[in-house]
Amino acid sequence: MSVVFVPKRQRGKEEQNSKLILRLLDENDQLVRCITEYLQKGRATECVQYQQILHRNIVYLGTIADASTEILPETQTSDHTNRIG
């Protein structure tokens, strides 16, 4: 994304956000593997803490995705909504 469309308060944070997103995706991968392993062993109660962390990560990633759509140029968002309706 061009830096022109990024609000000044967020400029320079894209690299940090990218690293954070990649770290969270890697962590989510490990959490899913761990949850699957515990479930296969019949240890569902041990999964709860990992499921809570996974849920928190997914909600946070969704929040980042929602925030990134808010900074799209007006022409892109209005063009997209015109095609839907």
JSON list of C-alpha atoms in Angstrom, two decimals:
[
{"chain": "A", "resi": 1, "resn": "MET", "atom": "CA", "xyz": [0.00, 0.00, 0.00]},
{"chain": "A", "resi": 2, "resn": "SER", "atom": "CA", "xyz": [1.18, 3.44, -0.82]},
{"chain": "A", "resi": 3, "resn": "VAL", "atom": "CA", "xyz": [2.25, 5.56, 2.13]},
{"chain": "A", "resi": 4, "resn": "VAL", "atom": "CA", "xyz": [0.09, 8.37, 0.69]},
{"chain": "A", "resi": 5, "resn": "PHE", "atom": "CA", "xyz": [-3.07, 6.63, 1.91]},
{"chain": "A", "resi": 6, "resn": "VAL", "atom": "CA", "xyz": [-1.75, 5.79, 5.37]},
{"chain": "A", "resi": 7, "resn": "PRO", "atom": "CA", "xyz": [-2.66, 8.28, 8.09]},
{"chain": "A", "resi": 8, "resn": "LYS", "atom": "CA", "xyz": [0.34, 10.15, 9.48]},
{"chain": "A", "resi": 9, "resn": "ARG", "atom": "CA", "xyz": [-0.08, 8.53, 12.89]},
{"chain": "A", "resi": 10, "resn": "GLN", "atom": "CA", "xyz": [0.41, 5.09, 11.33]},
{"chain": "A", "resi": 11, "resn": "ARG", "atom": "CA", "xyz": [3.26, 5.85, 8.95]},
{"chain": "A", "resi": 12, "resn": "GLY", "atom": "CA", "xyz": [6.37, 3.84, 9.71]},
{"chain": "A", "resi": 13, "resn": "LYS", "atom": "CA", "xyz": [4.38, 1.25, 11.67]},
{"chain": "A", "resi": 14, "resn": "GLU", "atom": "CA", "xyz": [3.59, -0.93, 8.65]},
{"chain": "A", "resi": 15, "resn": "GLU", "atom": "CA", "xyz": [6.81, -2.92, 9.02]},
{"chain": "A", "resi": 16, "resn": "GLN", "atom": "CA", "xyz": [6.13, -3.42, 12.74]},
{"chain": "A", "resi": 17, "resn": "ASN", "atom": "CA", "xyz": [2.56, -4.50, 11.98]},
{"chain": "A", "resi": 18, "resn": "SER", "atom": "CA", "xyz": [3.78, -6.92, 9.30]},
{"chain": "A", "resi": 19, "resn": "LYS", "atom": "CA", "xyz": [6.21, -8.53, 11.73]},
{"chain": "A", "resi": 20, "resn": "LEU", "atom": "CA", "xyz": [3.52, -8.75, 14.40]},
{"chain": "A", "resi": 21, "resn": "ILE", "atom": "CA", "xyz": [1.03, -10.28, 11.98]},
{"chain": "A", "resi": 22, "resn": "LEU", "atom": "CA", "xyz": [3.55, -12.90, 10.85]},
{"chain": "A", "resi": 23, "resn": "ARG", "atom": "CA", "xyz": [4.40, -13.71, 14.47]},
{"chain": "A", "resi": 24, "resn": "LEU", "atom": "CA", "xyz": [0.73, -14.11, 15.35]},
{"chain": "A", "resi": 25, "resn": "LEU", "atom": "CA", "xyz": [0.10, -16.32, 12.32]},
{"chain": "A", "resi": 26, "resn": "ASP", "atom": "CA", "xyz": [3.04, -18.54, 13.29]},
{"chain": "A", "resi": 27, "resn": "GLU", "atom": "CA", "xyz": [1.79, -18.66, 16.87]},
{"chain": "A", "resi": 28, "resn": "ASN", "atom": "CA", "xyz": [-1.71, -19.56, 15.65]},
{"chain": "A", "resi": 29, "resn": "ASP", "atom": "CA", "xyz": [-0.27, -22.39, 13.58]},
{"chain": "A", "resi": 30, "resn": "GLN", "atom": "CA", "xyz": [1.47, -23.81, 16.64]},
{"chain": "A", "resi": 31, "resn": "LEU", "atom": "CA", "xyz": [-1.64, -23.37, 18.77]},
{"chain": "A", "resi": 32, "resn": "VAL", "atom": "CA", "xyz": [-3.81, -25.24, 16.28]},
{"chain": "A", "resi": 33, "resn": "ARG", "atom": "CA", "xyz": [-1.27, -28.07, 16.14]},
{"chain": "A", "resi": 34, "resn": "CYS", "atom": "CA", "xyz": [-1.11, -28.22, 19.93]},
{"chain": "A", "resi": 35, "resn": "ILE", "atom": "CA", "xyz": [-4.91, -28.18, 20.29]},
{"chain": "A", "resi": 36, "resn": "THR", "atom": "CA", "xyz": [-5.24, -30.94, 17.68]},
{"chain": "A", "resi": 37, "resn": "GLU", "atom": "CA", "xyz": [-2.62, -33.06, 19.45]},
{"chain": "A", "resi": 38, "resn": "TYR", "atom": "CA", "xyz": [-4.31, -32.68, 22.84]},
{"chain": "A", "resi": 39, "resn": "LEU", "atom": "CA", "xyz": [-7.71, -33.50, 21.37]},
{"chain": "A", "resi": 40, "resn": "GLN", "atom": "CA", "xyz": [-6.35, -36.62, 19.69]},
{"chain": "A", "resi": 41, "resn": "LYS", "atom": "CA", "xyz": [-5.01, -37.74, 23.05]},
{"chain": "A", "resi": 42, "resn": "GLY", "atom": "CA", "xyz": [-8.38, -37.12, 24.71]},
{"chain": "A", "resi": 43, "resn": "ARG", "atom": "CA", "xyz": [-7.12, -34.22, 26.81]},
{"chain": "A", "resi": 44, "resn": "ALA", "atom": "CA", "xyz": [-9.74, -31.65, 25.89]},
{"chain": "A", "resi": 45, "resn": "THR", "atom": "CA", "xyz": [-9.54, -29.76, 29.18]},
{"chain": "A", "resi": 46, "resn": "GLU", "atom": "CA", "xyz": [-5.91, -28.83, 28.50]},
{"chain": "A", "resi": 47, "resn": "CYS", "atom": "CA", "xyz": [-7.00, -27.26, 25.19]},
{"chain": "A", "resi": 48, "resn": "VAL", "atom": "CA", "xyz": [-9.07, -24.49, 26.78]},
{"chain": "A", "resi": 49, "resn": "GLN", "atom": "CA", "xyz": [-6.17, -22.16, 27.54]},
{"chain": "A", "resi": 50, "resn": "TYR", "atom": "CA", "xyz": [-4.76, -22.61, 24.03]},
{"chain": "A", "resi": 51, "resn": "GLN", "atom": "CA", "xyz": [-8.18, -22.03, 22.48]},
{"chain": "A", "resi": 52, "resn": "GLN", "atom": "CA", "xyz": [-8.51, -18.80, 24.44]},
{"chain": "A", "resi": 53, "resn": "ILE", "atom": "CA", "xyz": [-5.13, -17.56, 23.19]},
{"chain": "A", "resi": 54, "resn": "LEU", "atom": "CA", "xyz": [-6.02, -18.58, 19.63]},
{"chain": "A", "resi": 55, "resn": "HIS", "atom": "CA", "xyz": [-9.34, -16.74, 19.90]},
{"chain": "A", "resi": 56, "resn": "ARG", "atom": "CA", "xyz": [-7.61, -13.61, 21.22]},
{"chain": "A", "resi": 57, "resn": "ASN", "atom": "CA", "xyz": [-5.11, -13.70, 18.35]},
{"chain": "A", "resi": 58, "resn": "ILE", "atom": "CA", "xyz": [-7.82, -14.17, 15.72]},
{"chain": "A", "resi": 59, "resn": "VAL", "atom": "CA", "xyz": [-9.89, -11.30, 17.10]},
{"chain": "A", "resi": 60, "resn": "TYR", "atom": "CA", "xyz": [-6.80, -9.07, 17.13]},
{"chain": "A", "resi": 61, "resn": "LEU", "atom": "CA", "xyz": [-5.94, -9.99, 13.53]},
{"chain": "A", "resi": 62, "resn": "GLY", "atom": "CA", "xyz": [-9.53, -9.24, 12.55]},
{"chain": "A", "resi": 63, "resn": "THR", "atom": "CA", "xyz": [-9.26, -5.85, 14.22]},
{"chain": "A", "resi": 64, "resn": "ILE", "atom": "CA", "xyz": [-6.10, -5.11, 12.24]},
{"chain": "A", "resi": 65, "resn": "ALA", "atom": "CA", "xyz": [-7.83, -6.20, 9.01]},
{"chain": "A", "resi": 66, "resn": "ASP", "atom": "CA", "xyz": [-10.83, -3.98, 9.75]},
{"chain": "A", "resi": 67, "resn": "ALA", "atom": "CA", "xyz": [-8.58, -1.02, 10.51]},
{"chain": "A", "resi": 68, "resn": "SER", "atom": "CA", "xyz": [-6.66, -1.51, 7.27]},
{"chain": "A", "resi": 69, "resn": "THR", "atom": "CA", "xyz": [-9.88, -1.34, 5.22]},
{"chain": "A", "resi": 70, "resn": "GLU", "atom": "CA", "xyz": [-10.71, 2.01, 6.83]},
{"chain": "A", "resi": 71, "resn": "ILE", "atom": "CA", "xyz": [-7.62, 3.62, 5.29]},
{"chain": "A", "resi": 72, "resn": "LEU", "atom": "CA", "xyz": [-8.48, 2.71, 1.69]},
{"chain": "A", "resi": 73, "resn": "PRO", "atom": "CA", "xyz": [-8.99, 5.65, -0.65]},
{"chain": "A", "resi": 74, "resn": "GLU", "atom": "CA", "xyz": [-12.62, 6.76, -0.99]},
{"chain": "A", "resi": 75, "resn": "THR", "atom": "CA", "xyz": [-12.74, 5.87, -4.70]},
{"chain": "A", "resi": 76, "resn": "GLN", "atom": "CA", "xyz": [-11.90, 2.23, -4.03]},
{"chain": "A", "resi": 77, "resn": "THR", "atom": "CA", "xyz": [-14.48, 1.76, -1.28]},
{"chain": "A", "resi": 78, "resn": "SER", "atom": "CA", "xyz": [-17.29, 3.54, -3.17]},
{"chain": "A", "resi": 79, "resn": "ASP", "atom": "CA", "xyz": [-16.48, 1.64, -6.37]},
{"chain": "A", "resi": 80, "resn": "HIS", "atom": "CA", "xyz": [-16.67, -1.66, -4.50]},
{"chain": "A", "resi": 81, "resn": "THR", "atom": "CA", "xyz": [-20.03, -0.87, -2.89]},
{"chain": "A", "resi": 82, "resn": "ASN", "atom": "CA", "xyz": [-21.51, 0.20, -6.24]},
{"chain": "A", "resi": 83, "resn": "ARG", "atom": "CA", "xyz": [-20.75, -3.21, -7.72]},
{"chain": "A", "resi": 84, "resn": "ILE", "atom": "CA", "xyz": [-22.39, -5.02, -4.80]},
{"chain": "A", "resi": 85, "resn": "GLY", "atom": "CA", "xyz": [-25.68, -3.09, -4.81]}
]
